[in-house]
Amino acid sequence: MGCCFSKRRKPAQGGQQQEACQEPAAGEEKAPQYSWDQRAKVDPKDYTFSGLKNETVGRLPGKVAGQQFVIQDCENCSIYIFDHSATITIDDCVNCQIFLGPIKGSVFFRDCKDCKCIVACQQFRSRDCRKLEVFLCCATQPIIESSTGMKFGCFQYYYPELALQFKDAGLSIFNNTWSNIHDFTPVSGENNWGLLPENAVVQDYVPLPTSEELKAVRISTDAMKSIIPITRGQRQKSSDESCLVVFFAGDYTTANARKLIDEMTGKGFQLVQTKEVSMKAEDAQRVFQQCASEFIPLLERGPVVALEFNGDGAVEGCRNTVNDVFNGTKVFVSESKASASQDVDNFYNFADMQMGM
């Protein structure tokens, strides 16, 4: 008996008949089917830019979809990866402008020089590089090795698909250690890296793409629209007064945190750093101290988002804004100017240990 809906073909030469679908003979087993047999074949050429000169190239959202990517031996090129990826290596590139969407693992620059980049990743490494200027979002401490003339700024970029790409790459928009650089090969009396000017404009370093295909991506380099909150990082604080604000997990945690950032920066306060991290009851005792019992039940909902604001009157400004804007939302705010610095230190020391930094 043939398979359901099978049709007999016309007799072949020699009078024998063939069926469109045949069952295995008695005692025979069907060939096993494995999940990897069903996967689409990946052509490495689709995930490589190599040996290019004076070209503008890129990948649109959805065209990389978590694969690893290789960029090598490119000169005077503009390269845009508008999608999330697993890992990216950039080797022997000279005088290139590069945008790299969220990278789940590491990005590794090797033997590159005079490049300007915008990068979001879990891990950042450079080796034997010279004069790289990078607007960076990095979840862990960036590492440079045998590299000189490195300059770093805070990632600032937006296009509609970017938020979902961060999620697909497993990256939080609040975990960004862009300015906490570790130089693996320091030289006594020299500084191999520094920070880009505070007023640096992303578009002056990595211009918007000019090719018709890539212009379809609706990009904004306006800092106010950036998917990543713009932080001061390791830059010198303008005031001795800082304030810690912690939002607990809920339906609107990210939106509430972004709203407070807009409100506070609009009043002239500076956002120093942000963090998203899970906490346990014992962690709450250390960070929230006498208020811990009030917040411990909320920790089971998920990770908290913490913000540090700086400026004269930051504590009062935060408390007033939270009371006015987030009525009914459970938020921890430093109680006084005297305790605020200790609150900040307690939380970020705990968070750095949690993230292995």
Coordinates of C-alpha atoms in Angstrom, one line a residue:
M1 CA 0.0 0.0 0.0
G2 CA 1.4 3.4 -0.9
C3 CA 1.4 6.6 1.2
C4 CA -1.7 8.6 1.5
F5 CA -2.5 10.6 -1.6
S6 CA 0.2 8.8 -3.6
K7 CA -0.4 8.4 -7.3
R8 CA 0.8 5.7 -9.6
R9 CA 3.0 6.8 -12.3
K10 CA 2.9 5.5 -15.8
P11 CA 4.8 2.3 -16.3
A12 CA 8.5 2.8 -16.9
Q13 CA 10.3 1.1 -19.7
G14 CA 10.3 -2.6 -19.1
G15 CA 6.8 -2.5 -17.8
Q16 CA 7.6 -1.9 -14.1
Q17 CA 5.6 0.6 -12.1
Q18 CA 6.9 3.2 -9.7
E19 CA 5.1 4.9 -6.8
A20 CA 5.4 8.5 -5.8
C21 CA 5.9 7.4 -2.2
Q22 CA 6.8 4.0 -0.9
E23 CA 6.8 2.5 2.5
P24 CA 9.9 0.6 3.6
A25 CA 9.8 -3.1 3.1
A26 CA 8.8 -5.3 6.0
G27 CA 11.6 -5.4 8.6
E28 CA 13.3 -2.3 7.2
E29 CA 13.5 0.9 9.3
K30 CA 13.0 4.5 8.1
A31 CA 16.2 6.6 7.9
P32 CA 16.4 8.7 11.0
Q33 CA 15.8 12.4 10.7
Y34 CA 17.9 14.8 12.8
S35 CA 17.3 18.5 13.6
W36 CA 20.5 19.5 12.1
D37 CA 19.5 18.0 8.8
Q38 CA 16.6 20.4 8.7
R39 CA 18.7 23.5 9.2
A40 CA 19.2 26.0 6.4
K41 CA 22.7 25.8 5.0
V42 CA 24.8 28.8 6.0
D43 CA 27.2 30.3 3.4
P44 CA 30.1 32.0 5.2
K45 CA 30.3 34.5 2.3
D46 CA 26.9 35.9 3.4
Y47 CA 28.5 36.8 6.8
T48 CA 31.9 38.2 5.6
F49 CA 33.2 41.5 4.2
S50 CA 36.7 40.9 2.9
G51 CA 39.2 42.8 0.8
L52 CA 37.0 45.8 0.1
K53 CA 38.2 49.2 -0.8
N54 CA 36.3 52.5 -1.0
E55 CA 32.9 50.8 -0.7
T56 CA 29.8 51.3 1.4
V57 CA 28.4 47.9 2.4
G58 CA 26.1 46.5 5.1
R59 CA 23.4 44.2 6.3
L60 CA 19.8 45.2 6.9
P61 CA 17.7 44.2 10.0
G62 CA 16.9 40.5 9.9
K63 CA 19.8 39.6 7.5
V64 CA 22.3 38.4 10.1
A65 CA 19.9 37.1 12.7
G66 CA 22.4 36.0 15.3
Q67 CA 25.1 34.5 13.1
Q68 CA 28.8 35.3 13.6
F69 CA 30.3 37.8 11.2
V70 CA 33.8 38.5 9.9
I71 CA 35.2 41.8 8.6
Q72 CA 38.8 41.7 7.3
D73 CA 41.2 43.5 5.0
C74 CA 39.0 46.5 4.3
E75 CA 40.2 50.0 3.5
N76 CA 38.4 53.3 3.3
C77 CA 35.0 51.6 3.7
S78 CA 31.8 52.4 5.4
I79 CA 30.4 49.2 7.0
Y80 CA 27.0 48.9 8.7
I81 CA 25.6 45.8 10.4
F82 CA 22.0 46.7 11.3
D83 CA 21.2 43.5 13.1
H84 CA 22.2 41.4 16.1
S85 CA 25.0 38.8 15.8
A86 CA 26.8 36.1 17.8
T87 CA 30.3 37.4 17.6
I88 CA 32.2 39.7 15.2
T89 CA 35.9 39.9 14.4
I90 CA 37.5 42.8 12.6
D91 CA 41.0 42.2 11.3
D92 CA 43.4 44.4 9.3
C93 CA 41.0 47.2 8.5
V94 CA 42.3 50.8 7.8
N95 CA 40.4 54.1 7.8
C96 CA 36.9 52.5 8.0
Q97 CA 33.7 53.7 9.5
I98 CA 31.9 50.8 11.1
F99 CA 28.5 50.4 12.8
L100 CA 27.8 47.1 14.6
G101 CA 24.4 46.3 16.0
P102 CA 24.0 44.3 19.3
I103 CA 26.6 41.4 19.6
K104 CA 25.6 38.6 22.0
G105 CA 29.2 37.7 22.7
S106 CA 32.5 39.4 21.8
V107 CA 33.7 41.9 19.3
F108 CA 37.5 41.6 18.6
F109 CA 39.4 44.3 16.7
R110 CA 42.9 43.1 15.6
D111 CA 45.6 45.0 13.7
C112 CA 43.2 47.8 12.8
K113 CA 44.1 51.5 12.5
D114 CA 42.4 54.9 12.0
C115 CA 38.9 53.5 12.3
K116 CA 35.8 55.1 13.7
C117 CA 33.2 52.8 15.2
I118 CA 29.8 52.4 16.9
V119 CA 29.6 49.1 18.8
A120 CA 27.2 47.4 21.2
C121 CA 28.4 44.1 22.7
Q122 CA 28.8 41.8 25.7
Q123 CA 32.6 41.9 25.5
F124 CA 35.0 44.3 23.7
R125 CA 38.6 43.5 23.0
S126 CA 41.3 45.2 20.8
R127 CA 44.8 43.9 20.1
D128 CA 47.6 45.6 18.1
C129 CA 45.3 48.5 17.1
R130 CA 46.1 52.2 16.6
K131 CA 43.8 55.2 16.7
L132 CA 40.4 53.7 17.1
E133 CA 37.5 56.0 18.1
V134 CA 34.6 54.0 19.5
F135 CA 31.1 54.9 20.7
L136 CA 30.6 51.9 22.9
C137 CA 28.0 50.0 24.8
C138 CA 29.6 47.1 26.6
A139 CA 28.1 44.9 29.3
T140 CA 31.5 44.0 30.8
Q141 CA 34.8 45.8 31.2
P142 CA 36.3 46.6 27.8
I143 CA 39.9 45.4 27.3
I144 CA 42.6 46.8 25.1
E145 CA 45.9 45.0 24.5
S146 CA 49.0 46.4 22.7
S147 CA 46.9 49.2 21.4
T148 CA 47.5 53.0 21.3
G149 CA 45.5 56.1 20.6
M150 CA 42.2 54.5 21.6
K151 CA 39.3 56.9 22.3
F152 CA 35.9 56.0 23.8
G153 CA 32.5 57.6 24.0
C154 CA 29.0 56.4 25.1
F155 CA 27.0 54.6 22.4
Q156 CA 24.2 56.7 21.1
Y157 CA 22.0 55.5 18.2
Y158 CA 18.4 54.6 17.3
Y159 CA 16.5 52.8 14.6
P160 CA 13.1 51.1 15.2
E161 CA 14.4 47.5 15.2
L162 CA 17.3 48.2 17.6
A163 CA 15.4 47.6 20.9
L164 CA 14.3 44.1 19.9
Q165 CA 17.8 43.3 18.6
F166 CA 19.2 44.2 22.1
K167 CA 16.7 41.7 23.6
D168 CA 17.6 39.0 21.0
A169 CA 21.3 39.5 21.8
G170 CA 20.6 39.2 25.6
L171 CA 21.9 42.7 26.3
S172 CA 20.4 45.2 28.7
I173 CA 20.3 48.8 27.6
F174 CA 21.2 49.8 31.3
N175 CA 24.4 47.7 31.5
N176 CA 27.1 49.8 29.8
T177 CA 30.7 50.1 31.1
W178 CA 31.9 52.0 28.1
S179 CA 34.5 54.1 30.0
N180 CA 35.8 51.6 32.5
I181 CA 38.7 50.5 30.2
H182 CA 41.2 47.8 31.3
D183 CA 44.6 48.2 29.5
F184 CA 46.1 44.7 29.5
T185 CA 49.6 46.1 28.4
P186 CA 50.1 49.5 30.1
V187 CA 53.3 51.4 29.5
S188 CA 54.7 53.4 32.4
G189 CA 54.3 57.1 31.8
E190 CA 52.0 56.7 28.9
N191 CA 48.2 56.5 28.4
N192 CA 47.0 54.3 25.6
W193 CA 43.4 55.4 25.8
G194 CA 41.2 58.3 26.6
L195 CA 37.7 59.6 26.3
L196 CA 36.1 61.3 23.3
P197 CA 34.9 64.9 23.9
E198 CA 31.7 65.2 25.8
N199 CA 30.1 67.1 22.9
A200 CA 31.3 64.6 20.3
V201 CA 28.6 64.1 17.6
V202 CA 28.2 60.5 16.5
Q203 CA 27.4 61.4 12.9
D204 CA 30.6 63.3 12.6
Y205 CA 32.5 60.1 13.2
V206 CA 30.3 57.5 11.5
P207 CA 28.1 59.2 8.9
L208 CA 24.7 57.9 7.9
P209 CA 24.8 55.4 5.0
T210 CA 24.4 56.8 1.6
S211 CA 23.6 53.6 -0.4
E212 CA 19.9 53.3 -1.4
E213 CA 19.5 49.9 0.2
L214 CA 20.9 51.0 3.6
K215 CA 19.1 54.4 3.6
A216 CA 15.9 52.4 4.2
V217 CA 16.9 52.0 7.9
R218 CA 15.3 54.9 9.8
I219 CA 18.3 56.0 11.8
S220 CA 18.5 58.8 14.4
T221 CA 21.8 59.9 16.1
D222 CA 20.0 62.4 18.3
A223 CA 21.2 61.7 21.8
M224 CA 17.7 62.2 23.2
K225 CA 16.4 59.3 21.1
S226 CA 19.3 56.9 21.8
I227 CA 18.3 53.4 22.8
I228 CA 21.1 53.5 25.3
P229 CA 20.9 56.2 28.1
I230 CA 23.8 58.6 27.7
T231 CA 26.0 58.3 30.8
R232 CA 29.0 60.3 32.1
G233 CA 30.9 57.1 33.0
Q234 CA 34.4 57.8 34.4
R235 CA 34.3 61.5 33.6
Q236 CA 34.7 63.8 36.6
K237 CA 31.5 64.5 38.4
S238 CA 30.3 68.1 38.6
S239 CA 29.2 67.9 42.2
D240 CA 29.9 66.0 45.4
E241 CA 26.3 65.1 45.7
S242 CA 24.9 62.0 44.0
C243 CA 21.7 60.1 44.4
L244 CA 20.8 56.4 43.9
V245 CA 17.3 55.5 42.4
V246 CA 16.2 51.9 42.1
F247 CA 13.2 50.7 40.1
F248 CA 11.9 47.2 40.9
A249 CA 10.7 44.8 38.2
G250 CA 7.3 45.4 36.8
D251 CA 5.4 46.0 33.5
Y252 CA 6.8 49.5 33.1
T253 CA 10.2 49.4 34.7
T254 CA 12.2 50.4 31.6
A255 CA 9.7 53.1 30.6
N256 CA 9.7 54.5 34.2
A257 CA 13.5 54.5 34.3
R258 CA 13.7 56.3 30.9
K259 CA 11.0 58.8 32.1
L260 CA 13.0 59.7 35.2
I261 CA 16.2 60.1 33.2
D262 CA 14.4 62.6 30.9
E263 CA 13.0 64.5 33.8
M264 CA 16.2 64.7 35.8
T265 CA 18.5 65.5 32.8
G266 CA 15.9 68.1 31.7
K267 CA 16.5 69.8 35.1
G268 CA 20.2 69.9 34.6
F269 CA 21.3 66.8 36.6
Q270 CA 23.8 64.4 35.1
L271 CA 23.2 60.7 34.7
V272 CA 26.5 59.1 35.8
Q273 CA 25.8 55.3 35.4
T274 CA 23.0 52.8 35.1
K275 CA 22.7 49.1 36.0
E276 CA 20.2 46.2 35.6
V277 CA 20.9 43.3 37.9
S278 CA 19.2 40.6 40.0
M279 CA 19.2 40.8 43.7
K280 CA 18.7 38.4 46.6
A281 CA 17.5 39.2 50.1
E282 CA 21.0 39.3 51.6
D283 CA 22.0 41.8 48.9
A284 CA 19.0 44.0 49.8
Q285 CA 20.2 44.1 53.4
R286 CA 23.6 45.4 52.3
V287 CA 22.2 48.0 49.8
F288 CA 19.0 49.2 51.3
Q289 CA 19.9 48.7 55.0
Q290 CA 17.1 49.9 57.2
C291 CA 14.6 49.9 54.3
A292 CA 15.5 46.3 53.2
S293 CA 12.4 44.6 54.7
E294 CA 10.2 46.9 52.6
F295 CA 11.8 45.9 49.3
I296 CA 12.8 42.2 49.7
P297 CA 9.4 40.9 48.6
L298 CA 9.8 42.9 45.3
L299 CA 13.1 41.3 44.4
E300 CA 11.3 38.0 43.4
R301 CA 9.7 39.8 40.4
G302 CA 13.0 40.1 38.5
P303 CA 16.0 42.3 38.0
V304 CA 16.1 45.9 39.4
V305 CA 17.2 49.0 37.4
A306 CA 19.4 51.4 39.2
L307 CA 20.4 55.0 38.2
E308 CA 22.9 57.3 39.6
F309 CA 22.3 61.1 39.2
N310 CA 24.8 63.8 40.1
G311 CA 24.5 67.5 40.8
D312 CA 23.9 69.9 43.6
G313 CA 20.4 69.1 45.0
A314 CA 20.3 65.7 43.3
V315 CA 18.7 63.9 46.3
E316 CA 15.9 66.4 46.8
G317 CA 15.5 66.6 43.0
C318 CA 15.1 62.8 42.7
R319 CA 12.7 62.5 45.6
N320 CA 10.5 65.3 44.4
T321 CA 10.4 64.0 40.8
V322 CA 9.6 60.4 41.9
N323 CA 6.8 61.7 44.2
D324 CA 5.3 63.8 41.5
V325 CA 5.7 61.5 38.5
F326 CA 5.6 58.0 39.9
N327 CA 2.9 58.2 42.6
G328 CA 2.0 54.6 43.6
T329 CA 5.1 53.1 42.1
K330 CA 7.6 51.4 44.5
V331 CA 10.9 53.1 44.1
F332 CA 14.0 53.4 46.3
V333 CA 15.6 56.8 46.5
S334 CA 18.5 57.8 48.7
E335 CA 17.0 59.3 51.9
S336 CA 19.5 62.1 52.4
K337 CA 22.6 63.8 51.0
A338 CA 24.6 62.3 53.8
S339 CA 23.6 58.7 52.9
A340 CA 23.5 59.0 49.1
S341 CA 27.2 58.5 48.3
Q342 CA 27.2 55.4 50.5
D343 CA 24.0 54.1 48.8
V344 CA 25.7 54.5 45.4
D345 CA 28.9 52.8 46.5
N346 CA 27.0 49.9 48.2
F347 CA 24.8 49.2 45.1
Y348 CA 27.5 49.5 42.4
N349 CA 30.1 47.5 44.4
F350 CA 27.5 44.7 44.7
A351 CA 26.5 45.0 41.0
D352 CA 30.1 44.8 39.8
M353 CA 30.7 41.7 41.8
Q354 CA 27.5 40.1 40.4
M355 CA 28.8 40.8 36.9
G356 CA 32.3 39.7 37.5
M357 CA 34.1 43.0 37.2

